[in-house]
mmCIF file of C-alpha atoms in Angstrom:
data_model
loop_
_atom_site.group_PDB
_atom_site.id
_atom_site.type_symbol
_atom_site.label_atom_id
_atom_site.label_comp_id
_atom_site.label_asym_id
_atom_site.label_seq_id
_atom_site.Cartn_x
_atom_site.Cartn_y
_atom_site.Cartn_z
ATOM 1 C CA MET C 167 0.000 0.000 0.000
ATOM 2 C CA TYR C 168 3.022 2.275 0.309
ATOM 3 C CA HIS C 169 4.868 1.378 -2.872
ATOM 4 C CA ASN C 170 3.152 4.090 -4.930
ATOM 5 C CA TYR C 171 4.846 7.030 -3.259
ATOM 6 C CA LEU C 172 8.286 5.992 -2.001
ATOM 7 C CA LEU C 173 11.098 4.774 -4.199
ATOM 8 C CA ILE C 174 14.560 3.560 -3.358
ATOM 9 C CA SER C 175 17.776 5.049 -4.605
ATOM 10 C CA PRO C 176 20.585 2.880 -5.955
ATOM 11 C CA ALA C 177 23.570 2.374 -3.693
ATOM 12 C CA LYS C 178 27.234 1.689 -4.180
ATOM 13 C CA MET C 179 28.209 -1.186 -1.946
ATOM 14 C CA GLU C 180 31.647 -2.509 -1.141
ATOM 15 C CA ALA C 181 31.452 -5.703 0.892
ATOM 16 C CA LYS C 182 33.922 -8.119 2.395
ATOM 17 C CA PHE C 183 33.212 -11.361 4.221
ATOM 18 C CA THR C 184 34.169 -11.875 7.841
ATOM 19 C CA GLY C 185 32.853 -15.239 9.028
ATOM 20 C CA ASP C 186 29.058 -15.154 9.067
ATOM 21 C CA ALA C 187 28.773 -11.422 8.569
ATOM 22 C CA VAL C 188 29.111 -9.118 5.663
ATOM 23 C CA ILE C 189 30.626 -5.742 6.505
ATOM 24 C CA SER C 190 29.248 -3.205 4.077
ATOM 25 C CA THR C 191 30.073 0.347 3.290
ATOM 26 C CA VAL C 192 27.092 1.930 1.606
ATOM 27 C CA SER C 193 26.790 5.290 -0.094
ATOM 28 C CA TYR C 194 23.240 6.658 -0.303
ATOM 29 C CA GLY C 195 23.730 10.082 -1.762
ATOM 30 C CA GLY C 196 23.259 12.036 1.432
ATOM 31 C CA ALA C 197 21.218 9.534 3.436
ATOM 32 C CA GLY C 198 22.756 8.547 6.749
ATOM 33 C CA GLU C 199 23.293 4.951 7.798
ATOM 34 C CA VAL C 200 21.368 3.324 10.667
ATOM 35 C CA SER C 201 23.451 2.808 13.795
ATOM 36 C CA LYS C 202 23.314 -0.485 15.693
ATOM 37 C CA SER C 203 21.961 1.162 18.824
ATOM 38 C CA ALA C 204 19.237 2.969 16.857
ATOM 39 C CA ALA C 205 18.220 -0.272 15.131
ATOM 40 C CA VAL C 206 17.962 -2.143 18.439
ATOM 41 C CA ILE C 207 16.024 0.677 20.131
ATOM 42 C CA VAL C 208 13.528 0.966 17.263
ATOM 43 C CA CYS C 209 13.027 -2.819 17.156
ATOM 44 C CA THR C 210 12.436 -2.868 20.919
ATOM 45 C CA VAL C 211 9.897 -0.052 20.647
ATOM 46 C CA MET C 212 8.064 -1.832 17.819
ATOM 47 C CA ALA C 213 7.919 -5.081 19.824
ATOM 48 C CA ILE C 214 6.567 -3.292 22.912
ATOM 49 C CA LEU C 215 4.091 -1.297 20.836
ATOM 50 C CA TYR C 216 2.788 -4.444 19.147
ATOM 51 C CA VAL C 217 1.749 -5.779 22.570
ATOM 52 C CA ALA C 218 0.923 -2.547 24.410
ATOM 53 C CA ILE C 219 -1.475 -1.244 21.771
ATOM 54 C CA LEU C 220 -3.709 -4.287 22.331
ATOM 55 C CA TYR C 221 -4.696 -2.750 25.671
ATOM 56 C CA ALA C 222 -5.179 0.765 24.296
ATOM 57 C CA PRO C 223 -8.980 0.568 23.766
ATOM 58 C CA THR C 224 -9.700 0.111 27.485
ATOM 59 C CA LEU C 225 -6.675 1.722 29.167
ATOM 60 C CA ILE C 226 -6.139 4.766 26.923
ATOM 61 C CA LEU C 227 -9.348 5.288 24.942
ATOM 62 C CA ARG C 228 -11.453 4.291 27.985
ATOM 63 C CA LEU C 229 -13.812 2.239 25.865
ATOM 64 C CA PRO C 230 -16.130 -0.136 27.734
ATOM 65 C CA PRO C 231 -15.142 -3.816 27.774
ATOM 66 C CA SER C 232 -16.239 -5.806 24.737
ATOM 67 C CA ASP C 233 -19.604 -7.476 25.109
ATOM 68 C CA SER C 234 -18.571 -10.579 23.148
ATOM 69 C CA PHE C 235 -15.499 -12.563 22.233
ATOM 70 C CA GLN C 236 -15.932 -11.609 18.583
ATOM 71 C CA SER C 237 -15.989 -7.864 19.259
ATOM 72 C CA TYR C 238 -13.020 -8.311 21.612
ATOM 73 C CA MET C 239 -11.016 -10.021 18.862
ATOM 74 C CA ILE C 240 -12.024 -7.434 16.244
ATOM 75 C CA ARG C 241 -10.663 -4.705 18.523
ATOM 76 C CA ARG C 242 -7.413 -6.608 18.759
ATOM 77 C CA PHE C 243 -7.281 -7.049 14.986
ATOM 78 C CA ILE C 244 -7.608 -3.290 14.539
ATOM 79 C CA CYS C 245 -4.899 -2.617 17.140
ATOM 80 C CA ALA C 246 -2.509 -5.097 15.495
ATOM 81 C CA GLY C 247 -3.184 -3.475 12.130
ATOM 82 C CA VAL C 248 -2.480 0.006 13.502
ATOM 83 C CA SER C 249 0.762 -1.229 15.058
ATOM 84 C CA SER C 250 1.834 -2.821 11.761
ATOM 85 C CA VAL C 251 1.129 0.327 9.746
ATOM 86 C CA PHE C 252 2.997 2.450 12.310
ATOM 87 C CA SER C 253 6.020 0.126 12.097
ATOM 88 C CA LEU C 254 6.012 0.190 8.292
ATOM 89 C CA ILE C 255 5.885 3.998 8.219
ATOM 90 C CA ALA C 256 8.542 4.332 10.945
ATOM 91 C CA CYS C 257 10.925 2.054 9.048
ATOM 92 C CA SER C 258 10.401 3.969 5.822
ATOM 93 C CA LEU C 259 11.517 7.127 7.652
ATOM 94 C CA ILE C 260 14.482 5.551 9.467
ATOM 95 C CA LEU C 261 15.949 3.366 6.725
ATOM 96 C CA PRO C 262 18.269 5.139 4.249
ATOM 97 C CA ILE C 263 15.636 5.294 1.501
ATOM 98 C CA GLN C 264 15.350 8.025 -1.138
ATOM 99 C CA TRP C 265 13.509 8.583 -4.393
ATOM 100 C CA GLY C 266 15.024 6.209 -6.905
ATOM 101 C CA LYS C 267 14.363 3.100 -8.890
ATOM 102 C CA SER C 268 12.827 0.481 -6.562
ATOM 103 C CA HIS C 269 9.486 0.344 -4.748
ATOM 104 C CA LEU C 270 9.330 0.538 -0.969
ATOM 105 C CA SER C 271 7.428 -2.749 -0.966
ATOM 106 C CA ASP C 272 10.654 -4.469 -2.107
ATOM 107 C CA VAL C 273 12.338 -3.350 1.124
ATOM 108 C CA TYR C 274 9.689 -5.247 3.092
ATOM 109 C CA GLY C 275 9.742 -8.256 0.762
ATOM 110 C CA ILE C 276 6.148 -7.604 -0.318
ATOM 111 C CA ARG C 277 6.347 -8.944 -3.860
ATOM 112 C CA LEU C 278 4.269 -10.764 -6.453
ATOM 113 C CA ASP C 279 7.154 -12.047 -8.548
ATOM 114 C CA HIS C 280 8.368 -15.608 -7.846
ATOM 115 C CA ILE C 281 5.202 -16.094 -5.788
ATOM 116 C CA TRP C 282 4.766 -19.809 -6.433
ATOM 117 C CA GLN C 283 8.359 -20.510 -5.408
ATOM 118 C CA ALA C 284 7.810 -18.492 -2.216
ATOM 119 C CA VAL C 285 4.763 -20.639 -1.414
ATOM 120 C CA ILE C 286 5.684 -24.166 -2.543
ATOM 121 C CA PHE C 287 9.342 -24.449 -1.492
ATOM 122 C CA PRO C 288 9.025 -23.093 2.091
ATOM 123 C CA LEU C 289 5.800 -25.077 2.568
ATOM 124 C CA THR C 290 7.532 -28.271 1.431
ATOM 125 C CA LEU C 291 10.498 -27.553 3.684
ATOM 126 C CA THR C 292 8.333 -26.797 6.720
ATOM 127 C CA SER C 293 6.141 -29.877 6.207
ATOM 128 C CA LEU C 294 9.230 -32.079 6.620
ATOM 129 C CA MET C 295 9.328 -31.029 10.273
ATOM 130 C CA TYR C 296 5.796 -32.398 10.583
ATOM 131 C CA ALA C 297 6.526 -35.763 8.938
ATOM 132 C CA GLY C 298 5.591 -37.617 12.140
ATOM 133 C CA THR C 299 2.363 -35.642 12.499
ATOM 134 C CA LEU C 300 1.400 -36.253 8.877
ATOM 135 C CA ILE C 301 2.059 -40.003 9.181
ATOM 136 C CA LEU C 302 -0.064 -40.109 12.332
ATOM 137 C CA LYS C 303 -2.940 -38.367 10.533
ATOM 138 C CA LEU C 304 -2.594 -40.865 7.680
ATOM 139 C CA LEU C 305 -2.755 -43.809 10.096
ATOM 140 C CA LEU C 306 -5.877 -42.372 11.716
ATOM 141 C CA LEU C 307 -7.452 -42.020 8.290
ATOM 142 C CA LEU C 308 -6.615 -45.663 7.493
ATOM 143 C CA ASP C 309 -8.110 -46.717 10.830
ATOM 144 C CA SER C 310 -11.319 -44.914 9.935
ATOM 145 C CA ALA C 311 -11.437 -46.709 6.580
ATOM 146 C CA GLN C 312 -10.828 -50.052 8.316
ATOM 147 C CA GLU C 313 -13.651 -49.340 10.751
ATOM 148 C CA ASP C 314 -15.976 -48.590 7.841
ATOM 149 C CA ARG C 315 -15.088 -51.923 6.245
ATOM 150 C CA GLU C 316 -15.729 -53.783 9.499
ATOM 151 C CA ASN C 317 -19.150 -52.133 9.713
ATOM 152 C CA GLY C 318 -19.960 -53.361 6.228
ATOM 153 C CA ARG C 319 -19.384 -50.036 4.517
ATOM 154 C CA SER C 320 -16.996 -50.444 1.606
ATOM 155 C CA LEU C 321 -15.015 -47.558 0.162
ATOM 156 C CA SER C 322 -17.441 -46.123 -2.342
ATOM 157 C CA LEU C 323 -17.964 -42.947 -4.287
ATOM 158 C CA ASP C 324 -20.545 -41.812 -1.714
ATOM 159 C CA ILE C 325 -18.068 -42.117 1.136
ATOM 160 C CA ILE C 326 -15.484 -40.123 -0.831
ATOM 161 C CA LYS C 327 -18.104 -37.466 -1.631
ATOM 162 C CA ASN C 328 -19.065 -37.239 2.043
ATOM 163 C CA ALA C 329 -15.400 -36.847 3.036
ATOM 164 C CA VAL C 330 -14.934 -34.057 0.492
ATOM 165 C CA HIS C 331 -18.158 -32.407 1.660
ATOM 166 C CA GLU C 332 -17.021 -32.528 5.298
ATOM 167 C CA PHE C 333 -13.676 -31.008 4.309
ATOM 168 C CA ILE C 334 -15.396 -28.143 2.466
ATOM 169 C CA GLU C 335 -17.687 -27.562 5.452
ATOM 170 C CA SER C 336 -14.702 -27.420 7.803
ATOM 171 C CA ILE C 337 -13.063 -24.790 5.585
ATOM 172 C CA SER C 338 -16.321 -22.805 5.499
ATOM 173 C CA SER C 339 -16.656 -22.949 9.275
ATOM 174 C CA MET C 340 -13.085 -21.669 9.617
ATOM 175 C CA ALA C 341 -13.969 -18.683 7.425
ATOM 176 C CA SER C 342 -16.656 -17.667 9.930
ATOM 177 C CA ASN C 343 -14.559 -18.508 13.004
ATOM 178 C CA ILE C 344 -12.972 -15.445 14.571
ATOM 179 C CA SER C 345 -10.250 -17.549 16.224
ATOM 180 C CA ALA C 346 -9.324 -19.015 12.831
ATOM 181 C CA TRP C 347 -8.987 -15.483 11.425
ATOM 182 C CA ARG C 348 -6.637 -14.665 14.299
ATOM 183 C CA ASN C 349 -4.510 -17.819 13.973
ATOM 184 C CA TYR C 350 -4.320 -18.105 10.193
ATOM 185 C CA PHE C 351 -4.525 -14.535 8.923
ATOM 186 C CA VAL C 352 -4.246 -11.559 11.286
ATOM 187 C CA ALA C 353 -1.566 -12.858 13.665
ATOM 188 C CA PRO C 354 0.737 -14.331 10.973
ATOM 189 C CA LEU C 355 0.383 -11.311 8.680
ATOM 190 C CA THR C 356 0.909 -8.596 11.293
ATOM 191 C CA GLU C 357 3.688 -10.469 13.081
ATOM 192 C CA GLU C 358 5.589 -11.110 9.863
ATOM 193 C CA LEU C 359 5.191 -7.471 8.809
ATOM 194 C CA VAL C 360 6.514 -6.139 12.118
ATOM 195 C CA PHE C 361 9.037 -8.776 13.215
ATOM 196 C CA ARG C 362 10.409 -9.752 9.826
ATOM 197 C CA ALA C 363 9.624 -7.141 7.156
ATOM 198 C CA CYS C 364 10.397 -4.152 9.404
ATOM 199 C CA MET C 365 12.938 -5.366 11.952
ATOM 200 C CA ILE C 366 15.258 -7.374 9.712
ATOM 201 C CA PRO C 367 15.984 -4.500 7.277
ATOM 202 C CA LEU C 368 16.679 -2.229 10.261
ATOM 203 C CA LEU C 369 19.103 -4.691 11.838
ATOM 204 C CA LEU C 370 20.835 -5.440 8.541
ATOM 205 C CA CYS C 371 21.249 -1.752 7.730
ATOM 206 C CA GLY C 372 22.434 -1.282 11.317
ATOM 207 C CA GLY C 373 25.482 -3.362 10.455
ATOM 208 C CA PHE C 374 24.618 -6.623 12.204
ATOM 209 C CA GLY C 375 25.937 -9.836 10.635
ATOM 210 C CA THR C 376 23.580 -12.176 8.823
ATOM 211 C CA TYR C 377 23.417 -14.929 11.444
ATOM 212 C CA LYS C 378 23.288 -12.403 14.262
ATOM 213 C CA VAL C 379 20.146 -10.933 12.678
ATOM 214 C CA VAL C 380 18.626 -14.392 12.183
ATOM 215 C CA PHE C 381 19.023 -15.170 15.888
ATOM 216 C CA LEU C 382 18.544 -11.635 17.281
ATOM 217 C CA CYS C 383 15.243 -10.874 15.587
ATOM 218 C CA PRO C 384 13.393 -13.776 17.326
ATOM 219 C CA ILE C 385 14.273 -12.278 20.699
ATOM 220 C CA PHE C 386 12.090 -9.290 19.840
ATOM 221 C CA PHE C 387 9.500 -11.728 18.480
ATOM 222 C CA SER C 388 9.419 -13.595 21.800
ATOM 223 C CA LEU C 389 8.807 -10.345 23.698
ATOM 224 C CA ALA C 390 5.415 -10.117 22.003
ATOM 225 C CA HIS C 391 4.355 -13.312 23.792
ATOM 226 C CA LEU C 392 5.313 -12.278 27.331
ATOM 227 C CA ASN C 393 1.992 -10.484 27.785
ATOM 228 C CA HIS C 394 0.366 -13.882 28.376
ATOM 229 C CA LEU C 395 2.217 -14.316 31.685
ATOM 230 C CA LEU C 396 -0.349 -12.471 33.834
ATOM 231 C CA GLU C 397 -3.223 -14.109 31.943
ATOM 232 C CA TYR C 398 -1.873 -17.624 32.607
ATOM 233 C CA ALA C 399 -1.075 -16.778 36.236
ATOM 234 C CA GLN C 400 -4.659 -15.630 36.846
ATOM 235 C CA ARG C 401 -6.076 -18.656 35.044
ATOM 236 C CA SER C 402 -3.936 -21.297 36.804
ATOM 237 C CA GLY C 403 -3.519 -19.533 40.132
ATOM 238 C CA SER C 404 0.198 -20.319 40.083
ATOM 239 C CA TRP C 405 3.022 -18.105 38.933
ATOM 240 C CA LEU C 406 5.281 -21.159 38.593
ATOM 241 C CA LYS C 407 2.922 -22.847 36.123
ATOM 242 C CA ALA C 408 2.497 -19.566 34.277
ATOM 243 C CA LEU C 409 6.269 -19.096 34.028
ATOM 244 C CA MET C 410 6.715 -22.659 32.744
ATOM 245 C CA THR C 411 3.977 -22.217 30.138
ATOM 246 C CA VAL C 412 5.222 -18.851 28.932
ATOM 247 C CA GLY C 413 8.832 -20.087 29.031
ATOM 248 C CA PHE C 414 7.895 -22.943 26.717
ATOM 249 C CA GLN C 415 6.055 -20.515 24.416
ATOM 250 C CA VAL C 416 9.014 -18.148 24.330
ATOM 251 C CA GLY C 417 11.394 -21.006 23.538
ATOM 252 C CA TYR C 418 9.177 -22.217 20.716
ATOM 253 C CA THR C 419 8.753 -18.716 19.276
ATOM 254 C CA VAL C 420 12.530 -18.171 19.351
ATOM 255 C CA ILE C 421 13.070 -21.400 17.382
ATOM 256 C CA PHE C 422 10.332 -20.626 14.866
ATOM 257 C CA GLY C 423 11.336 -16.957 14.706
ATOM 258 C CA SER C 424 14.895 -17.949 13.778
ATOM 259 C CA TYR C 425 13.569 -20.154 10.991
ATOM 260 C CA ALA C 426 11.202 -17.454 9.715
ATOM 261 C CA SER C 427 13.998 -14.872 9.825
ATOM 262 C CA PHE C 428 16.249 -17.270 7.924
ATOM 263 C CA LEU C 429 13.571 -17.654 5.232
ATOM 264 C CA PHE C 430 13.111 -13.904 4.908
ATOM 265 C CA VAL C 431 16.824 -13.088 4.680
ATOM 266 C CA ARG C 432 17.592 -15.952 2.289
ATOM 267 C CA THR C 433 14.676 -15.330 -0.073
ATOM 268 C CA GLY C 434 14.000 -11.587 0.277
ATOM 269 C CA HIS C 435 10.324 -12.600 -0.034
ATOM 270 C CA LEU C 436 7.841 -12.018 2.827
ATOM 271 C CA THR C 437 5.550 -14.740 1.464
ATOM 272 C CA ALA C 438 8.095 -17.417 2.429
ATOM 273 C CA PRO C 439 7.960 -16.921 6.236
ATOM 274 C CA LEU C 440 4.259 -16.022 6.032
ATOM 275 C CA VAL C 441 3.162 -19.376 4.569
ATOM 276 C CA ALA C 442 5.454 -21.203 7.031
ATOM 277 C CA HIS C 443 3.861 -19.242 9.890
ATOM 278 C CA ILE C 444 0.310 -20.070 8.795
ATOM 279 C CA PHE C 445 1.176 -23.749 8.293
ATOM 280 C CA CYS C 446 2.800 -24.034 11.743
ATOM 281 C CA ASN C 447 -0.179 -22.341 13.390
ATOM 282 C CA TYR C 448 -2.498 -24.812 11.653
ATOM 283 C CA MET C 449 -0.456 -27.900 12.527
ATOM 284 C CA GLY C 450 0.472 -26.959 16.087
ATOM 285 C CA LEU C 451 3.435 -28.633 17.774
ATOM 286 C CA PRO C 452 4.997 -31.491 15.782
ATOM 287 C CA VAL C 453 4.311 -35.036 16.992
ATOM 288 C CA ILE C 454 7.698 -36.688 17.518
ATOM 289 C CA ILE C 455 6.886 -39.731 19.658
ATOM 290 C CA SER C 456 3.672 -41.749 19.756
ATOM 291 C CA ARG C 457 2.718 -44.811 21.791
ATOM 292 C CA ARG C 458 0.801 -46.040 18.803
ATOM 293 C CA THR C 459 3.800 -47.011 16.665
ATOM 294 C CA GLY C 460 7.503 -46.381 16.328
ATOM 295 C CA MET C 461 6.835 -45.367 12.722
ATOM 296 C CA ILE C 462 5.996 -41.868 13.964
ATOM 297 C CA THR C 463 9.452 -41.436 15.480
ATOM 298 C CA VAL C 464 11.138 -42.855 12.381
ATOM 299 C CA ALA C 465 9.170 -40.444 10.174
ATOM 300 C CA SER C 466 10.049 -37.528 12.463
ATOM 301 C CA VAL C 467 13.780 -38.321 12.337
ATOM 302 C CA ALA C 468 13.656 -38.819 8.550
ATOM 303 C CA GLY C 469 11.778 -35.536 8.170
ATOM 304 C CA LEU C 470 14.354 -33.716 10.307
ATOM 305 C CA LEU C 471 17.220 -35.125 8.243
ATOM 306 C CA GLY C 472 15.413 -34.148 5.033
ATOM 307 C CA PHE C 473 14.823 -30.659 6.427
ATOM 308 C CA ILE C 474 18.525 -30.205 7.203
ATOM 309 C CA TRP C 475 19.550 -31.594 3.811
ATOM 310 C CA LEU C 476 17.175 -29.364 1.824
ATOM 311 C CA LEU C 477 17.325 -26.231 4.005
ATOM 312 C CA PHE C 478 19.848 -24.336 1.887
ATOM 313 C CA PRO C 479 18.985 -25.765 -1.572
ATOM 314 C CA LEU C 480 15.261 -24.940 -1.242
ATOM 315 C CA THR C 481 16.004 -21.438 0.029
ATOM 316 C CA SER C 482 18.625 -20.555 -2.560
ATOM 317 C CA PRO C 483 18.291 -16.830 -3.377
ATOM 318 C CA HIS C 484 18.431 -17.656 -7.108
ATOM 319 C CA LEU C 485 15.049 -19.433 -6.811
ATOM 320 C CA TYR C 486 13.303 -16.298 -5.524
ATOM 321 C CA ASN C 487 15.058 -13.421 -7.277
ATOM 322 C CA ALA C 488 15.722 -12.549 -10.904
ATOM 323 C CA THR C 489 19.087 -11.100 -9.911
ATOM 324 C CA THR C 490 21.287 -11.533 -6.854
ATOM 325 C CA ASP C 491 23.663 -8.611 -7.228
ATOM 326 C CA ASN C 492 23.561 -4.883 -6.455
ATOM 327 C CA CYS C 493 21.586 -5.415 -3.251
ATOM 328 C CA MET C 494 20.869 -2.578 -0.855
ATOM 329 C CA CYS C 495 21.764 -2.802 2.848
ATOM 330 C CA TRP C 496 18.355 -4.233 3.770
ATOM 331 C CA HIS C 497 18.879 -7.250 1.488
ATOM 332 C CA ARG C 498 21.464 -9.844 2.391
ATOM 333 C CA TYR C 499 20.619 -12.630 -0.050
ATOM 334 C CA CYS C 500 23.070 -11.234 -2.636
ATOM 335 C CA SER C 501 25.993 -12.234 -0.422
ATOM 336 C CA TRP C 502 24.407 -15.433 0.945
ATOM 337 C CA SER C 503 24.220 -17.678 -2.103
#
């Protein structure tokens, strides 16, 4: 929505490799570089704002409490949207961007080119981590078919039609479910915009090394989940249980956030971490061990090995970009082939 009025100037970049980082000297024709401290401060403010603004309707605007769960969630959707727009505008003012040749949307990885690669390859890669879960779902489906046969119902066209009809109904019910909108649309989109599209360019232009950004950005991402601590403490009546629950959530978000940051930096395409985020939210935690059969564990280990083997090939910058040279400071895939 911003790419119509801000364009990016070309830059002259001289880079040299030092371990995992690329030290760059960038000339922007009068635009100043982002300092490391400024990048960290802005990222911290954006992370705090993303959480704090959720409480603005009642604490700042003094609006009455929502009379239903749906209205409560809609308020939160609006707040998350406002926070995302604020972060996008703030980054456009802080990053060394001038009128030039490229659209601002490219800075944030909001692109339509190479869209099928940005959907299929990261989705395939992410699904490998759920190999055990997918095998378990397949076994449950086979059990259901076996039960139908034992009850005298053979696999027929009617049964297949009913299964397809139930699947379509489940999708339709999700479309009208406010929690589904939160889990599969609003939360992934706003979080990826703020914690990937905005923060990563700031940290990269701030001079942080590639792997430092990949592992630093999730720390800000995990801060957005600390607001659940008081909620869990009130619900369970125990601060210890609340700390354990939130600690597990923070650990999981750091792991996923590192993976999502890796996808964004490697591909330069926001769609890549977005589809991975939606898929992980839909699947939940991966099933690694099951009492049912050791096949689940075998599939999980095989999926993990496949994930490691294909991680770099399926995220090669050449698959997602027409060119991998003359990158600006907010893109690192040119030097990470």
